[in-house]
């Protein structure tokens, strides 16, 4: 009887016109928005205000478009699910390949579990909200989450302990309407009037950038090609960047370097990629160097000690990394002149714009360690922020909006803050991924990034030359 009374008291709606107040902290809201893309959350339903009954949920949430359900339990877990299809009490099984479950707990990176292909995302009936007909929120009109395994084929593969700490009692349940956010700096101002960076989106600009890169010569005559090292988490787009630059100078989309979206690094070797000016053309005056992706786990991904060996030019092309055993320096070591040819002259961090807020503390610590090492060596560093079209719908619609988007600007500032790199050294770009043909706007962004890398390499070589001159004196 006591339980029944408690259920009734918690489940009953409050009276009055109390305003809805979101329980989400700003940090968690930002993490959830990063999972969704550049979208806005508007609170529709709050169980402690409207009640835990299914009827109250449907009264507030039906026919509202895409929604995000956010539940809170006593163990501190914030978890729930997203559906892109309206609640309508249609009685149908809903197909929604965009549906996912999520969990946020403590300092860990948010967990995102996508729906399995070919499964129903939920049942659209008059009952409580559910995902995959296996996870039910406000079960039996009570502040409870219920995991029911009715089917052999599960829509979502999750561990209740990982998702919500096996704590089924809810302290709150909220549902948010998910809407596209306006990303212009000022809705009343056109893109041409108020960009936060200036860039020419013309064929003439592309041709000029290509010619400048072709004619570039390193400031030190002893160096024939500057070497640019790409470092970043798995799937950020390092190999795709090389493919994109190679595509521009080949005049067609190419896939020379292995790239993809696997959970672990597809690049297992140290690779040096010279770029030729056309199929029969001469090599261009720079080499892009690719590495394994950075990973959280110890004994996985690129080892920090290996980066030092790469920077000094000791690691040969096609060397296969062993995360458990750092690279062993060769004997004898190269002369200074030979070493300078093989050294790295500029380092580029590659970051996925859609996952900036999801960078874990461990990955951030690895970046900080790399930065300290490179700073001590005087190696210039910059950031490529990739997948900007996936991060911002405005940019997806038209790449020329990239320097008008306030969302992209905020992400550039966030990257700058988290990695300790000046804002001016963070360049948003879009790699070629699904395209079959080259695009002018994409080329201009990518070529502008290469030009900046060459400028940074010259700054480094100029410093090296001055030091050697001072030592000679």
Short mmCIF file of C-alpha atoms in Angstrom, two decimals:
data_model
loop_
_atom_site.label_atom_id
_atom_site.label_comp_id
_atom_site.label_asym_id
_atom_site.label_seq_id
_atom_site.Cartn_x
_atom_site.Cartn_y
_atom_site.Cartn_z
CA UNK A 1 0.00 0.00 0.00
CA UNK A 2 2.82 2.39 0.79
CA UNK A 3 4.35 1.86 -2.67
CA UNK A 4 1.03 2.49 -4.34
CA UNK A 5 0.62 5.75 -2.45
CA UNK A 6 4.14 6.82 -3.38
CA UNK A 7 3.51 6.05 -7.05
CA UNK A 8 0.30 8.06 -6.99
CA UNK A 9 1.90 11.04 -5.31
CA UNK A 10 4.86 11.16 -7.72
CA UNK A 11 2.79 10.48 -10.81
CA UNK A 12 0.10 13.05 -10.18
CA UNK A 13 0.37 16.28 -12.20
CA UNK A 14 0.93 19.52 -10.38
CA UNK A 15 -1.75 22.15 -10.53
CA UNK A 16 -1.28 25.76 -11.52
CA UNK A 17 0.69 27.36 -14.34
CA UNK A 18 4.20 26.81 -13.08
CA UNK A 19 6.73 27.54 -15.87
CA UNK A 20 8.68 24.61 -17.26
CA UNK A 21 12.31 24.69 -16.20
CA UNK A 22 14.81 22.41 -17.88
CA UNK A 23 16.88 20.19 -15.60
CA UNK A 24 19.70 19.98 -18.17
CA UNK A 25 22.95 21.70 -17.29
CA UNK A 26 24.53 23.80 -20.02
CA UNK A 27 27.36 21.27 -20.39
CA UNK A 28 25.02 18.30 -20.87
CA UNK A 29 22.79 20.31 -23.22
CA UNK A 30 25.83 21.07 -25.37
CA UNK A 31 26.83 17.39 -25.41
CA UNK A 32 23.35 16.33 -26.49
CA UNK A 33 23.22 19.01 -29.18
CA UNK A 34 26.52 17.70 -30.52
CA UNK A 35 24.98 14.22 -30.81
CA UNK A 36 22.04 15.72 -32.71
CA UNK A 37 23.96 18.24 -34.80
CA UNK A 38 23.39 22.00 -34.73
CA UNK A 39 19.86 21.75 -33.32
CA UNK A 40 17.80 23.52 -30.69
CA UNK A 41 16.05 21.84 -27.74
CA UNK A 42 12.68 23.19 -26.54
CA UNK A 43 11.13 21.63 -23.42
CA UNK A 44 7.69 20.12 -24.12
CA UNK A 45 7.04 17.77 -21.23
CA UNK A 46 8.25 17.49 -17.65
CA UNK A 47 6.91 14.54 -15.66
CA UNK A 48 7.14 16.28 -12.29
CA UNK A 49 4.88 19.02 -13.69
CA UNK A 50 2.56 17.20 -16.11
CA UNK A 51 2.55 13.79 -14.46
CA UNK A 52 4.03 10.39 -15.33
CA UNK A 53 0.83 9.15 -17.02
CA UNK A 54 0.95 8.15 -20.68
CA UNK A 55 -2.00 10.47 -21.37
CA UNK A 56 -0.06 13.47 -20.01
CA UNK A 57 2.95 12.57 -22.13
CA UNK A 58 0.87 12.34 -25.33
CA UNK A 59 -1.03 15.53 -24.59
CA UNK A 60 2.25 17.47 -24.52
CA UNK A 61 4.33 15.58 -27.10
CA UNK A 62 2.09 14.29 -29.91
CA UNK A 63 2.55 15.81 -33.39
CA UNK A 64 5.60 17.84 -32.35
CA UNK A 65 8.09 16.44 -34.87
CA UNK A 66 11.49 15.04 -33.80
CA UNK A 67 11.89 14.71 -30.03
CA UNK A 68 14.54 13.85 -27.47
CA UNK A 69 13.49 12.07 -24.28
CA UNK A 70 15.79 12.76 -21.32
CA UNK A 71 15.46 10.75 -18.11
CA UNK A 72 17.30 11.24 -14.82
CA UNK A 73 17.78 8.64 -12.10
CA UNK A 74 18.98 8.74 -8.50
CA UNK A 75 22.44 7.38 -9.47
CA UNK A 76 23.23 10.49 -11.52
CA UNK A 77 22.68 8.96 -14.96
CA UNK A 78 21.12 11.15 -17.66
CA UNK A 79 19.85 8.89 -20.42
CA UNK A 80 17.09 8.50 -22.98
CA UNK A 81 16.47 8.37 -26.70
CA UNK A 82 15.89 10.35 -29.89
CA UNK A 83 13.26 9.75 -32.55
CA UNK A 84 12.85 11.77 -35.74
CA UNK A 85 9.23 10.61 -36.23
CA UNK A 86 6.22 12.26 -34.55
CA UNK A 87 4.32 10.64 -31.75
CA UNK A 88 0.76 10.34 -33.11
CA UNK A 89 -0.81 7.29 -31.40
CA UNK A 90 -1.14 5.73 -34.85
CA UNK A 91 -0.88 2.18 -33.53
CA UNK A 92 1.94 1.54 -36.02
CA UNK A 93 5.43 0.13 -35.63
CA UNK A 94 7.75 3.01 -36.48
CA UNK A 95 10.75 2.71 -38.77
CA UNK A 96 13.30 5.40 -37.92
CA UNK A 97 16.92 4.85 -38.93
CA UNK A 98 17.91 8.07 -37.16
CA UNK A 99 16.76 6.87 -33.72
CA UNK A 100 19.35 6.35 -31.01
CA UNK A 101 19.74 5.87 -27.27
CA UNK A 102 22.21 7.90 -25.22
CA UNK A 103 23.67 8.08 -21.74
CA UNK A 104 25.68 10.74 -19.92
CA UNK A 105 27.30 9.96 -16.57
CA UNK A 106 30.04 11.75 -14.69
CA UNK A 107 33.09 12.85 -16.67
CA UNK A 108 32.79 10.08 -19.26
CA UNK A 109 32.13 10.85 -22.91
CA UNK A 110 28.45 10.50 -23.84
CA UNK A 111 27.38 7.04 -24.95
CA UNK A 112 25.41 6.89 -28.20
CA UNK A 113 23.73 3.65 -29.33
CA UNK A 114 22.27 3.72 -32.83
CA UNK A 115 19.36 1.55 -33.88
CA UNK A 116 20.18 -1.75 -35.55
CA UNK A 117 19.38 -1.89 -39.24
CA UNK A 118 15.98 -3.33 -40.15
CA UNK A 119 14.48 -2.97 -36.65
CA UNK A 120 11.49 -0.96 -35.52
CA UNK A 121 12.49 2.12 -33.53
CA UNK A 122 9.35 2.17 -31.35
CA UNK A 123 5.67 1.39 -31.13
CA UNK A 124 3.47 4.45 -31.72
CA UNK A 125 0.50 3.72 -29.50
CA UNK A 126 -1.31 5.38 -26.60
CA UNK A 127 1.12 3.93 -24.07
CA UNK A 128 4.24 5.33 -22.48
CA UNK A 129 7.24 6.30 -24.64
CA UNK A 130 9.36 3.32 -25.64
CA UNK A 131 12.39 2.58 -27.78
CA UNK A 132 12.62 -0.64 -29.73
CA UNK A 133 9.74 -2.04 -27.68
CA UNK A 134 12.41 -2.92 -25.15
CA UNK A 135 13.06 0.22 -23.14
CA UNK A 136 9.92 1.81 -21.61
CA UNK A 137 9.93 5.12 -19.77
CA UNK A 138 7.35 6.02 -17.08
CA UNK A 139 6.39 2.35 -17.10
CA UNK A 140 2.84 1.68 -15.81
CA UNK A 141 2.48 5.45 -15.29
CA UNK A 142 5.18 5.37 -12.59
CA UNK A 143 8.62 7.04 -12.30
CA UNK A 144 10.32 3.89 -13.54
CA UNK A 145 12.26 2.75 -16.61
CA UNK A 146 11.65 -0.86 -17.68
CA UNK A 147 13.87 -3.00 -19.90
CA UNK A 148 11.74 -5.68 -21.58
CA UNK A 149 13.33 -8.28 -23.85
CA UNK A 150 10.45 -9.62 -25.92
CA UNK A 151 12.25 -10.22 -29.17
CA UNK A 152 15.31 -12.19 -30.21
CA UNK A 153 16.23 -9.40 -32.62
CA UNK A 154 16.99 -6.35 -30.46
CA UNK A 155 16.58 -2.87 -31.92
CA UNK A 156 19.22 -1.43 -29.58
CA UNK A 157 22.23 -3.29 -28.19
CA UNK A 158 22.89 -1.91 -24.73
CA UNK A 159 23.87 -2.98 -21.25
CA UNK A 160 21.47 -1.64 -18.58
CA UNK A 161 24.38 -1.18 -16.21
CA UNK A 162 26.23 0.99 -18.74
CA UNK A 163 23.16 2.88 -19.94
CA UNK A 164 21.60 3.79 -16.58
CA UNK A 165 23.57 1.99 -13.87
CA UNK A 166 20.77 -0.56 -13.44
CA UNK A 167 18.95 2.09 -11.39
CA UNK A 168 15.37 1.94 -12.70
CA UNK A 169 13.87 4.64 -10.47
CA UNK A 170 13.51 8.02 -12.19
CA UNK A 171 13.85 11.34 -10.42
CA UNK A 172 12.64 13.18 -13.54
CA UNK A 173 11.68 12.62 -17.16
CA UNK A 174 11.65 15.36 -19.80
CA UNK A 175 10.89 15.47 -23.52
CA UNK A 176 12.34 18.14 -25.81
CA UNK A 177 11.24 19.22 -29.26
CA UNK A 178 14.25 19.13 -31.59
CA UNK A 179 14.39 22.00 -34.07
CA UNK A 180 16.93 23.42 -36.47
CA UNK A 181 18.75 26.38 -35.04
CA UNK A 182 19.25 29.62 -36.95
CA UNK A 183 22.99 29.83 -37.55
CA UNK A 184 23.42 33.26 -39.09
CA UNK A 185 25.19 35.81 -36.93
CA UNK A 186 22.28 38.15 -37.55
CA UNK A 187 19.10 36.86 -39.26
CA UNK A 188 18.55 40.32 -40.73
CA UNK A 189 22.00 40.49 -42.32
CA UNK A 190 22.91 38.64 -45.50
CA UNK A 191 25.93 36.37 -45.80
CA UNK A 192 27.80 38.86 -47.99
CA UNK A 193 27.55 41.67 -45.43
CA UNK A 194 28.82 40.14 -42.23
CA UNK A 195 31.19 37.15 -42.50
CA UNK A 196 33.56 36.60 -39.57
CA UNK A 197 36.33 35.65 -42.02
CA UNK A 198 36.79 36.80 -45.58
CA UNK A 199 37.33 34.40 -48.47
CA UNK A 200 36.85 34.60 -52.24
CA UNK A 201 34.62 31.83 -53.62
CA UNK A 202 35.69 32.11 -57.25
CA UNK A 203 37.28 29.92 -59.89
CA UNK A 204 40.00 32.57 -60.21
CA UNK A 205 40.81 32.20 -56.50
CA UNK A 206 41.05 28.43 -56.84
CA UNK A 207 43.36 28.77 -59.84
CA UNK A 208 45.50 31.32 -58.03
CA UNK A 209 45.84 29.10 -54.94
CA UNK A 210 46.80 26.10 -57.07
CA UNK A 211 49.43 28.15 -58.90
CA UNK A 212 50.89 29.51 -55.66
CA UNK A 213 51.20 25.97 -54.28
CA UNK A 214 52.80 24.70 -57.50
CA UNK A 215 55.38 27.49 -57.46
CA UNK A 216 56.12 27.34 -53.75
CA UNK A 217 59.75 26.74 -52.75
CA UNK A 218 60.82 26.10 -49.13
CA UNK A 219 62.74 29.01 -47.66
CA UNK A 220 65.76 26.74 -47.04
CA UNK A 221 67.38 25.47 -50.25
CA UNK A 222 68.49 22.25 -48.52
CA UNK A 223 64.81 21.25 -48.14
CA UNK A 224 63.10 20.29 -51.39
CA UNK A 225 59.69 19.40 -49.91
CA UNK A 226 58.18 20.48 -46.60
CA UNK A 227 56.69 17.68 -44.53
CA UNK A 228 53.33 18.15 -42.80
CA UNK A 229 52.23 15.70 -40.11
CA UNK A 230 48.51 15.00 -39.55
CA UNK A 231 47.48 14.00 -36.00
CA UNK A 232 43.98 13.35 -34.70
CA UNK A 233 41.46 10.91 -33.23
CA UNK A 234 40.21 7.90 -35.17
CA UNK A 235 37.82 8.89 -37.96
CA UNK A 236 38.55 12.63 -37.81
CA UNK A 237 39.53 12.79 -41.49
CA UNK A 238 43.34 12.73 -41.75
CA UNK A 239 43.51 10.28 -44.65
CA UNK A 240 40.46 11.91 -46.24
CA UNK A 241 42.28 15.25 -46.27
CA UNK A 242 45.14 13.80 -48.29
CA UNK A 243 42.65 12.18 -50.67
CA UNK A 244 40.90 15.53 -51.05
CA UNK A 245 44.09 17.47 -51.85
CA UNK A 246 45.22 14.75 -54.22
CA UNK A 247 41.82 14.90 -55.91
CA UNK A 248 42.10 18.63 -56.58
CA UNK A 249 45.46 18.33 -58.34
CA UNK A 250 44.45 15.15 -60.18
CA UNK A 251 41.29 16.85 -61.43
CA UNK A 252 39.03 14.05 -60.19
CA UNK A 253 37.96 12.50 -56.88
CA UNK A 254 40.56 9.93 -55.76
CA UNK A 255 40.78 7.42 -52.92
CA UNK A 256 44.51 6.68 -52.67
CA UNK A 257 44.73 6.67 -48.86
CA UNK A 258 42.53 4.26 -46.90
CA UNK A 259 39.81 6.18 -45.10
CA UNK A 260 36.52 5.39 -43.43
CA UNK A 261 34.60 5.52 -40.13
CA UNK A 262 35.75 2.39 -38.32
CA UNK A 263 35.91 2.40 -34.53
CA UNK A 264 39.67 1.79 -34.60
CA UNK A 265 42.30 3.38 -36.80
CA UNK A 266 42.34 2.19 -40.43
CA UNK A 267 45.84 3.67 -40.73
CA UNK A 268 48.29 1.26 -39.07
CA UNK A 269 51.48 2.51 -40.75
CA UNK A 270 53.36 5.77 -40.94
CA UNK A 271 52.66 6.93 -44.48
CA UNK A 272 54.16 9.78 -46.45
CA UNK A 273 51.99 11.00 -49.30
CA UNK A 274 53.58 13.23 -51.94
CA UNK A 275 51.06 14.92 -54.22
CA UNK A 276 51.65 15.09 -57.97
CA UNK A 277 50.47 17.95 -60.16
CA UNK A 278 48.28 15.80 -62.38
CA UNK A 279 48.73 12.21 -63.43
CA UNK A 280 51.98 12.85 -65.32
CA UNK A 281 52.97 15.97 -63.42
CA UNK A 282 55.89 16.60 -61.14
CA UNK A 283 55.64 16.19 -57.35
CA UNK A 284 54.41 19.27 -55.54
CA UNK A 285 56.69 20.88 -52.92
CA UNK A 286 55.05 19.29 -49.87
CA UNK A 287 54.45 15.84 -48.39
CA UNK A 288 51.47 14.97 -46.17
CA UNK A 289 52.35 12.46 -43.45
CA UNK A 290 49.64 10.25 -41.98
CA UNK A 291 49.65 8.38 -38.67
CA UNK A 292 47.46 6.08 -36.63
CA UNK A 293 44.55 7.80 -34.92
CA UNK A 294 44.75 8.82 -31.27
CA UNK A 295 42.69 6.55 -29.02
CA UNK A 296 41.68 6.72 -25.36
CA UNK A 297 42.86 3.27 -24.29
CA UNK A 298 46.45 2.67 -23.32
CA UNK A 299 48.10 0.26 -25.74
CA UNK A 300 45.84 1.41 -28.60
CA UNK A 301 46.30 4.02 -31.31
CA UNK A 302 49.33 6.23 -31.83
CA UNK A 303 51.89 6.22 -29.04
CA UNK A 304 53.04 9.66 -27.84
CA UNK A 305 56.69 8.56 -27.94
CA UNK A 306 56.34 7.59 -31.60
CA UNK A 307 55.37 11.16 -32.43
CA UNK A 308 58.75 12.43 -31.22
CA UNK A 309 60.52 9.96 -33.52
CA UNK A 310 58.32 11.04 -36.44
CA UNK A 311 58.98 14.73 -35.77
CA UNK A 312 62.74 14.12 -35.83
CA UNK A 313 62.50 12.32 -39.17
CA UNK A 314 63.60 8.89 -37.92
CA UNK A 315 60.49 6.87 -38.86
CA UNK A 316 60.57 5.44 -42.39
CA UNK A 317 57.61 5.33 -44.76
CA UNK A 318 55.45 2.20 -44.32
CA UNK A 319 56.69 1.66 -40.75
CA UNK A 320 53.98 -0.34 -38.97
CA UNK A 321 53.14 1.06 -35.57
CA UNK A 322 53.07 -1.14 -32.48
CA UNK A 323 51.12 0.66 -29.72
CA UNK A 324 52.76 -1.59 -27.12
CA UNK A 325 56.37 -0.89 -28.21
CA UNK A 326 57.60 2.60 -29.19
CA UNK A 327 59.76 3.06 -32.29
CA UNK A 328 63.46 2.29 -31.76
CA UNK A 329 65.89 4.90 -33.07
CA UNK A 330 68.15 3.68 -35.88
CA UNK A 331 71.91 3.51 -35.50
CA UNK A 332 73.71 5.46 -36.82
CA UNK A 333 71.47 8.54 -36.69
CA UNK A 334 71.23 10.74 -39.82
CA UNK A 335 73.33 13.86 -40.26
CA UNK A 336 71.71 17.24 -39.53
CA UNK A 337 71.28 17.98 -43.25
CA UNK A 338 69.70 14.59 -43.94
CA UNK A 339 67.57 14.91 -40.82
CA UNK A 340 66.22 18.33 -41.80
CA UNK A 341 64.96 16.89 -45.08
CA UNK A 342 63.06 14.17 -43.19
CA UNK A 343 61.90 16.22 -40.21
CA UNK A 344 58.35 17.44 -39.77
CA UNK A 345 58.06 21.15 -40.50
CA UNK A 346 54.43 21.70 -39.52
CA UNK A 347 51.91 19.69 -37.46
CA UNK A 348 48.19 19.73 -38.22
CA UNK A 349 45.65 18.46 -35.70
CA UNK A 350 42.54 17.08 -37.40
CA UNK A 351 39.30 17.34 -35.40
CA UNK A 352 35.76 16.25 -36.32
CA UNK A 353 33.48 19.31 -35.91
CA UNK A 354 30.57 17.07 -34.88
CA UNK A 355 32.51 15.57 -31.96
CA UNK A 356 34.37 18.49 -30.39
CA UNK A 357 32.36 18.50 -27.18
CA UNK A 358 32.71 14.71 -27.03
CA UNK A 359 36.52 14.73 -26.90
CA UNK A 360 37.37 12.75 -23.77
CA UNK A 361 39.68 13.96 -21.02
CA UNK A 362 42.20 11.26 -21.98
CA UNK A 363 42.36 12.41 -25.61
CA UNK A 364 42.61 16.03 -24.48
CA UNK A 365 45.51 15.07 -22.19
CA UNK A 366 47.26 13.38 -25.13
CA UNK A 367 46.85 16.54 -27.21
CA UNK A 368 48.26 18.63 -24.35
CA UNK A 369 51.29 16.33 -24.05
CA UNK A 370 51.91 16.52 -27.80
CA UNK A 371 51.54 20.30 -27.73
CA UNK A 372 54.11 20.67 -24.94
CA UNK A 373 56.61 18.55 -26.84
CA UNK A 374 56.10 20.42 -30.13
CA UNK A 375 56.23 23.81 -28.45
CA UNK A 376 59.61 22.93 -26.95
CA UNK A 377 60.85 22.08 -30.46
CA UNK A 378 59.36 25.21 -32.02
CA UNK A 379 57.17 23.23 -34.42
CA UNK A 380 54.25 25.35 -35.72
CA UNK A 381 50.80 23.82 -35.22
CA UNK A 382 47.33 24.40 -36.63
CA UNK A 383 43.95 22.67 -36.58
CA UNK A 384 41.77 21.40 -39.41
CA UNK A 385 38.15 21.21 -38.27
CA UNK A 386 36.52 18.71 -40.63
CA UNK A 387 32.92 17.64 -41.37
CA UNK A 388 31.57 21.18 -41.00
CA UNK A 389 28.67 20.33 -43.32
CA UNK A 390 27.55 17.57 -40.93
CA UNK A 391 27.86 19.89 -37.94
CA UNK A 392 25.80 22.78 -39.30
CA UNK A 393 22.69 22.54 -41.55
CA UNK A 394 23.34 26.06 -42.86
CA UNK A 395 26.77 24.99 -44.11
CA UNK A 396 25.37 21.73 -45.46
CA UNK A 397 22.97 23.79 -47.55
CA UNK A 398 25.73 26.04 -48.89
CA UNK A 399 29.43 25.75 -48.01
CA UNK A 400 29.83 29.49 -48.59
CA UNK A 401 27.92 30.00 -45.34
CA UNK A 402 30.82 28.56 -43.36
CA UNK A 403 32.15 31.96 -42.30
CA UNK A 404 28.68 33.32 -41.59
CA UNK A 405 27.62 30.46 -39.34
CA UNK A 406 27.71 31.46 -35.68
CA UNK A 407 27.65 27.76 -34.77
CA UNK A 408 30.84 27.03 -36.74
CA UNK A 409 32.42 30.11 -35.19
CA UNK A 410 31.56 28.81 -31.71
CA UNK A 411 33.11 25.43 -32.58
CA UNK A 412 36.30 27.12 -33.81
CA UNK A 413 36.50 28.96 -30.49
CA UNK A 414 35.85 25.75 -28.55
CA UNK A 415 38.62 23.90 -30.40
CA UNK A 416 40.97 26.82 -29.76
CA UNK A 417 40.19 26.71 -26.04
CA UNK A 418 40.42 22.93 -25.62
CA UNK A 419 43.62 22.43 -27.63
CA UNK A 420 45.36 25.67 -26.71
CA UNK A 421 45.73 26.77 -30.35
CA UNK A 422 45.01 30.39 -31.40
CA UNK A 423 41.63 30.92 -33.09
CA UNK A 424 43.43 32.15 -36.21
CA UNK A 425 45.12 28.73 -36.48
CA UNK A 426 41.82 26.79 -36.58
CA UNK A 427 40.58 26.26 -40.13
CA UNK A 428 37.18 24.68 -40.87
CA UNK A 429 37.19 22.51 -44.01
CA UNK A 430 35.14 19.92 -45.81
CA UNK A 431 36.88 16.84 -47.20
CA UNK A 432 35.59 14.93 -50.19
CA UNK A 433 33.70 11.92 -48.83
CA UNK A 434 30.51 11.09 -50.75
CA UNK A 435 31.04 13.31 -53.78
CA UNK A 436 31.85 11.95 -57.23
CA UNK A 437 32.79 15.32 -58.74
CA UNK A 438 34.98 18.18 -57.54
CA UNK A 439 33.28 21.29 -56.15
CA UNK A 440 34.62 24.84 -56.32
CA UNK A 441 33.79 25.88 -52.74
CA UNK A 442 35.28 22.73 -51.27
CA UNK A 443 38.49 23.22 -53.29
CA UNK A 444 38.91 26.83 -52.18
CA UNK A 445 38.69 25.89 -48.48
CA UNK A 446 41.08 22.96 -48.83
CA UNK A 447 43.66 24.86 -50.89
CA UNK A 448 43.56 27.80 -48.48
CA UNK A 449 44.40 25.36 -45.68
CA UNK A 450 47.39 23.98 -47.62
CA UNK A 451 48.64 27.50 -48.29
CA UNK A 452 48.54 28.22 -44.55
CA UNK A 453 50.47 24.99 -43.82
CA UNK A 454 53.21 26.05 -46.25
CA UNK A 455 53.40 29.47 -44.60
CA UNK A 456 53.79 27.82 -41.19
CA UNK A 457 56.49 25.48 -42.51
CA UNK A 458 58.40 28.47 -43.86
CA UNK A 459 58.20 30.12 -40.44
CA UNK A 460 59.78 27.03 -38.89
CA UNK A 461 62.53 26.73 -41.52
CA UNK A 462 63.28 30.43 -41.18
CA UNK A 463 63.77 29.96 -37.42
CA UNK A 464 65.97 26.89 -37.99
CA UNK A 465 68.08 28.77 -40.52
CA UNK A 466 68.50 31.72 -38.15
CA UNK A 467 69.57 29.40 -35.31
CA UNK A 468 72.12 27.66 -37.51
CA UNK A 469 73.42 31.04 -38.69
CA UNK A 470 73.76 32.25 -35.10
CA UNK A 471 75.57 29.00 -34.17
CA UNK A 472 77.96 29.48 -37.13
CA UNK A 473 78.79 32.98 -35.93
#
